Coordinates of C-alpha atoms in Angstrom, one line a residue:
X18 CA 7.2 22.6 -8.5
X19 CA 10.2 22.8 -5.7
X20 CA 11.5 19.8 -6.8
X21 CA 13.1 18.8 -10.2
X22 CA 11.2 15.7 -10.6
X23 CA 9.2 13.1 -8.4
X24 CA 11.5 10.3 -8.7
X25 CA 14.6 12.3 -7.9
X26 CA 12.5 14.0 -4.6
X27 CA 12.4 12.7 -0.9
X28 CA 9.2 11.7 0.6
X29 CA 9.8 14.9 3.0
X30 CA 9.7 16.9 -0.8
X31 CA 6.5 15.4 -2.2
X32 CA 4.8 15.6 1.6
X33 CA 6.0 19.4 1.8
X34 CA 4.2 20.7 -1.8
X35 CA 1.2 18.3 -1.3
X36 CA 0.5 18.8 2.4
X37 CA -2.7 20.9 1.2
X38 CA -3.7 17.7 -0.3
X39 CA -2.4 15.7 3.1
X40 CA -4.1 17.3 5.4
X41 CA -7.5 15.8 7.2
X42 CA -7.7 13.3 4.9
X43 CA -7.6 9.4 5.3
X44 CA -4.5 7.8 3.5
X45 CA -4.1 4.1 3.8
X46 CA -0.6 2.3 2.8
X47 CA 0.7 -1.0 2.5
X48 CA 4.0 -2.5 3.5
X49 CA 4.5 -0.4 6.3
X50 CA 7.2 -2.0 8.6
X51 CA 10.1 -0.3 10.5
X52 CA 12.6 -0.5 7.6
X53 CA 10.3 -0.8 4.7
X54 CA 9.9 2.2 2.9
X55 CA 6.6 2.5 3.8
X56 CA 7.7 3.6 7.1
X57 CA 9.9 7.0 6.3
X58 CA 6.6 7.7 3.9
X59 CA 3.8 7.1 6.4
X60 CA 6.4 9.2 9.2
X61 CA 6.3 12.1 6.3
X62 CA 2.7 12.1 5.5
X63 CA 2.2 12.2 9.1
X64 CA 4.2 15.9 9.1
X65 CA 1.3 17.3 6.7
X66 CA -1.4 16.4 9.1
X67 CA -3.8 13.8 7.7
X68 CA -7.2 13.1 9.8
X69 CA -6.1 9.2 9.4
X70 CA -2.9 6.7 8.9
X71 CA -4.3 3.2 8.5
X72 CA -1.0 1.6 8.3
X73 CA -1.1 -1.9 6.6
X74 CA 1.0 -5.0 6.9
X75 CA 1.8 -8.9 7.6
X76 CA 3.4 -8.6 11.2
X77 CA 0.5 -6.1 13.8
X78 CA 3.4 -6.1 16.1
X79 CA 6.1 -3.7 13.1
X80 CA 3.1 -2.0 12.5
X81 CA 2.4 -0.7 15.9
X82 CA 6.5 -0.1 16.1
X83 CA 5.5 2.8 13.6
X84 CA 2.3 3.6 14.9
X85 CA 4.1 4.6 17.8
X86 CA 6.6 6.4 16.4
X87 CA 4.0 8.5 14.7
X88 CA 1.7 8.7 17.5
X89 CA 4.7 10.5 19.6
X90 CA 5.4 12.9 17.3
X91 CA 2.4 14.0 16.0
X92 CA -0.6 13.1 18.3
X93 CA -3.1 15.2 16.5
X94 CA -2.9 11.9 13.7
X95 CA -5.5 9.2 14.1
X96 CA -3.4 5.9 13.6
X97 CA -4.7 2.4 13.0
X98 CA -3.3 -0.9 12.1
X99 CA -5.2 -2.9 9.1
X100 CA -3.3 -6.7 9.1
X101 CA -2.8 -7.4 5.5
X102 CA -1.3 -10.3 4.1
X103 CA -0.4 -10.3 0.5
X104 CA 0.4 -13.2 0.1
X105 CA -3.0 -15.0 0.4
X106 CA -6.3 -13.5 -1.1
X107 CA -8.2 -15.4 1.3
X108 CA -6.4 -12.9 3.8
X109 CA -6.6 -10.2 1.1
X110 CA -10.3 -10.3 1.2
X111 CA -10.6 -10.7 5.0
X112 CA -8.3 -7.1 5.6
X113 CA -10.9 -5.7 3.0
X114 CA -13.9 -7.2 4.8
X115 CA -12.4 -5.3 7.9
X116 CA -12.3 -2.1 6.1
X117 CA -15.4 -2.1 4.7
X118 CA -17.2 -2.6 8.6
X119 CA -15.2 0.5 10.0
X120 CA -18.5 2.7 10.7
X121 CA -15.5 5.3 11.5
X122 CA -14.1 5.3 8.3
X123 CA -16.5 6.1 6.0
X124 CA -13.9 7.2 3.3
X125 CA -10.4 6.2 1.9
X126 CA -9.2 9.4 0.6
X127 CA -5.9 7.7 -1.0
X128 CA -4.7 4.2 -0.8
X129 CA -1.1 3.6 -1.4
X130 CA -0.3 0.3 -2.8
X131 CA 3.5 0.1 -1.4
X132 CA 4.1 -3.3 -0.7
X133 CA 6.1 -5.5 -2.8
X134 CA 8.5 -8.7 -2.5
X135 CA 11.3 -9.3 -4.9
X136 CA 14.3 -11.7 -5.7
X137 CA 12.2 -14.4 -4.1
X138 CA 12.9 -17.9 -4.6
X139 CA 10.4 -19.4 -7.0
X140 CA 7.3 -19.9 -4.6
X141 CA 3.7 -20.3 -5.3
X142 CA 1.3 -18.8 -3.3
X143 CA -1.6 -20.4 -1.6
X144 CA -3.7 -19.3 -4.1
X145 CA -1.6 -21.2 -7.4
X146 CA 0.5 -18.0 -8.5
X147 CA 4.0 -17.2 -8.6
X148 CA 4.2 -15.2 -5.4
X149 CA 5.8 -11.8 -6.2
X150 CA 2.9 -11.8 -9.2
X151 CA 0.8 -12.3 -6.2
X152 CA 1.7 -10.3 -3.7
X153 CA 2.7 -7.1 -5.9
X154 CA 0.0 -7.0 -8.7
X155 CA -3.0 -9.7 -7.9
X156 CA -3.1 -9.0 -4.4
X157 CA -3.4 -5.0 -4.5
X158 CA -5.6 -5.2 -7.7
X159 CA -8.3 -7.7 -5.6
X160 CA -7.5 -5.4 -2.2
X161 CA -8.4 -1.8 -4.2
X162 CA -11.2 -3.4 -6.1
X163 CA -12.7 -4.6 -2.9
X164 CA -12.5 -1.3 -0.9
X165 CA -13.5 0.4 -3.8
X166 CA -16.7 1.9 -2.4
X167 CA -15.0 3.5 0.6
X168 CA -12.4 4.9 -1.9
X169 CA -15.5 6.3 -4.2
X170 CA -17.1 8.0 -1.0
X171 CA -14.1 10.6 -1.1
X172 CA -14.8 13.7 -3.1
X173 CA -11.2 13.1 -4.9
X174 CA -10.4 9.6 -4.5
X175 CA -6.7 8.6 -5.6
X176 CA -5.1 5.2 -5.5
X177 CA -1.0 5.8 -5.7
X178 CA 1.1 2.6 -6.8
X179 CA 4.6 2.4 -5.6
X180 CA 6.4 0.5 -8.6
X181 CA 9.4 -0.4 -9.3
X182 CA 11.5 -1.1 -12.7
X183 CA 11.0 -4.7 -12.7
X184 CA 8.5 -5.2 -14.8
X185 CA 10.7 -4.2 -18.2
X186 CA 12.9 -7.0 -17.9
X187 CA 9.7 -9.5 -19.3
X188 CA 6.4 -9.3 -20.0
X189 CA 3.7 -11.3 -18.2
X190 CA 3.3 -14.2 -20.4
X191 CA -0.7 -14.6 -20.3
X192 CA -0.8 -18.3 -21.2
X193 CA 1.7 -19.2 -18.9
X194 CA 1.4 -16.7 -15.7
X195 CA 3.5 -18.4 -13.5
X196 CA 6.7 -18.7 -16.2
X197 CA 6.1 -22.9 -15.5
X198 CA 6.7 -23.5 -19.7
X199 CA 10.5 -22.7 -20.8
X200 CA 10.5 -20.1 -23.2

């Protein structure tokens, strides 16, 4: 490999020894805003040629902001927005819905689950969970499962979760998933 190792590479790195495994194929990632760090990614992957970005996100409007970007420097690259909001699986299952009717997208070659929220206050989402539970686990786990079929169609399907650390400082207490009992 050029690089020492993954973590320690830039996204220009990783996109430069696996543009083979870029190029024509449909990638779609989540949390992709101008200063997310979906945004540098998506830009990179662009470089290596993919048939199709389907950029995914809260706000259409910061979507299209990178769309843009991408669609000036590399026209060749399809670019679509998907409105994804992780914070609701109502809206969860709706953006999957969406998906799954795109007669033009008959395959999800990769799906990049990049979104996250952290150092929230204590919030529960719509749906009764803690929201960063909710938005970074439950809400990619339901959104993967329910586009699973397009991501099956691919001849080598991948699903790539952006994670971070956080996760080692306590482990999800399975009687009490939203940490409402004092330990």
């Amino acid at each position: 490999m050029p690089f020492s190792h993954p973590s320690k590479s830039s996204c220009n790195e990783l996109v430069s020894y696996y543009a083979g495994a870029i190029k024509g194929k449909t990638i779609l990632t989540t949390g992709v805003s101008p200063t997310s760090i979906g945004a540098p990614f998506v830009r990179a992957l662009a470089t290596a040629g993919p048939r199709l970005l389907i950029l995914a996100g809260r706000n259409l409007d910061k979507l299209q902001q990178v769309a843009d970007e991408i669609t000036t420097a590399h026209p060749e690259v399809d670019v679509r927005l998907l409105q994804l909001d992780l914070g609701s699986l109502s809206a969860v299952r709706k953006a999957a819905e969406e998906v799954n009717v795109w007669d033009d997208v008959p395959v999800i070659d990769v799906l990049v689950t990049n979104a996250g929220i952290m150092a929230t206050p204590y919030v529960l989402s719509p749906d009764g969970y803690e929201s960063q539970f909710a938005v970074n686990h439950l809400a990619h786990f339901l959104f993967v499962n329910l586009v699973m079929d397009k991501l099956l169609a691919s001849p080598s399907p991948r699903v790539v979760s952006a994670t971070r650390k956080g996760h080692r400082f306590s482990p999800i207490r399975w009687g009490d998933i939203n940490f409402d009992v004092s330990s």
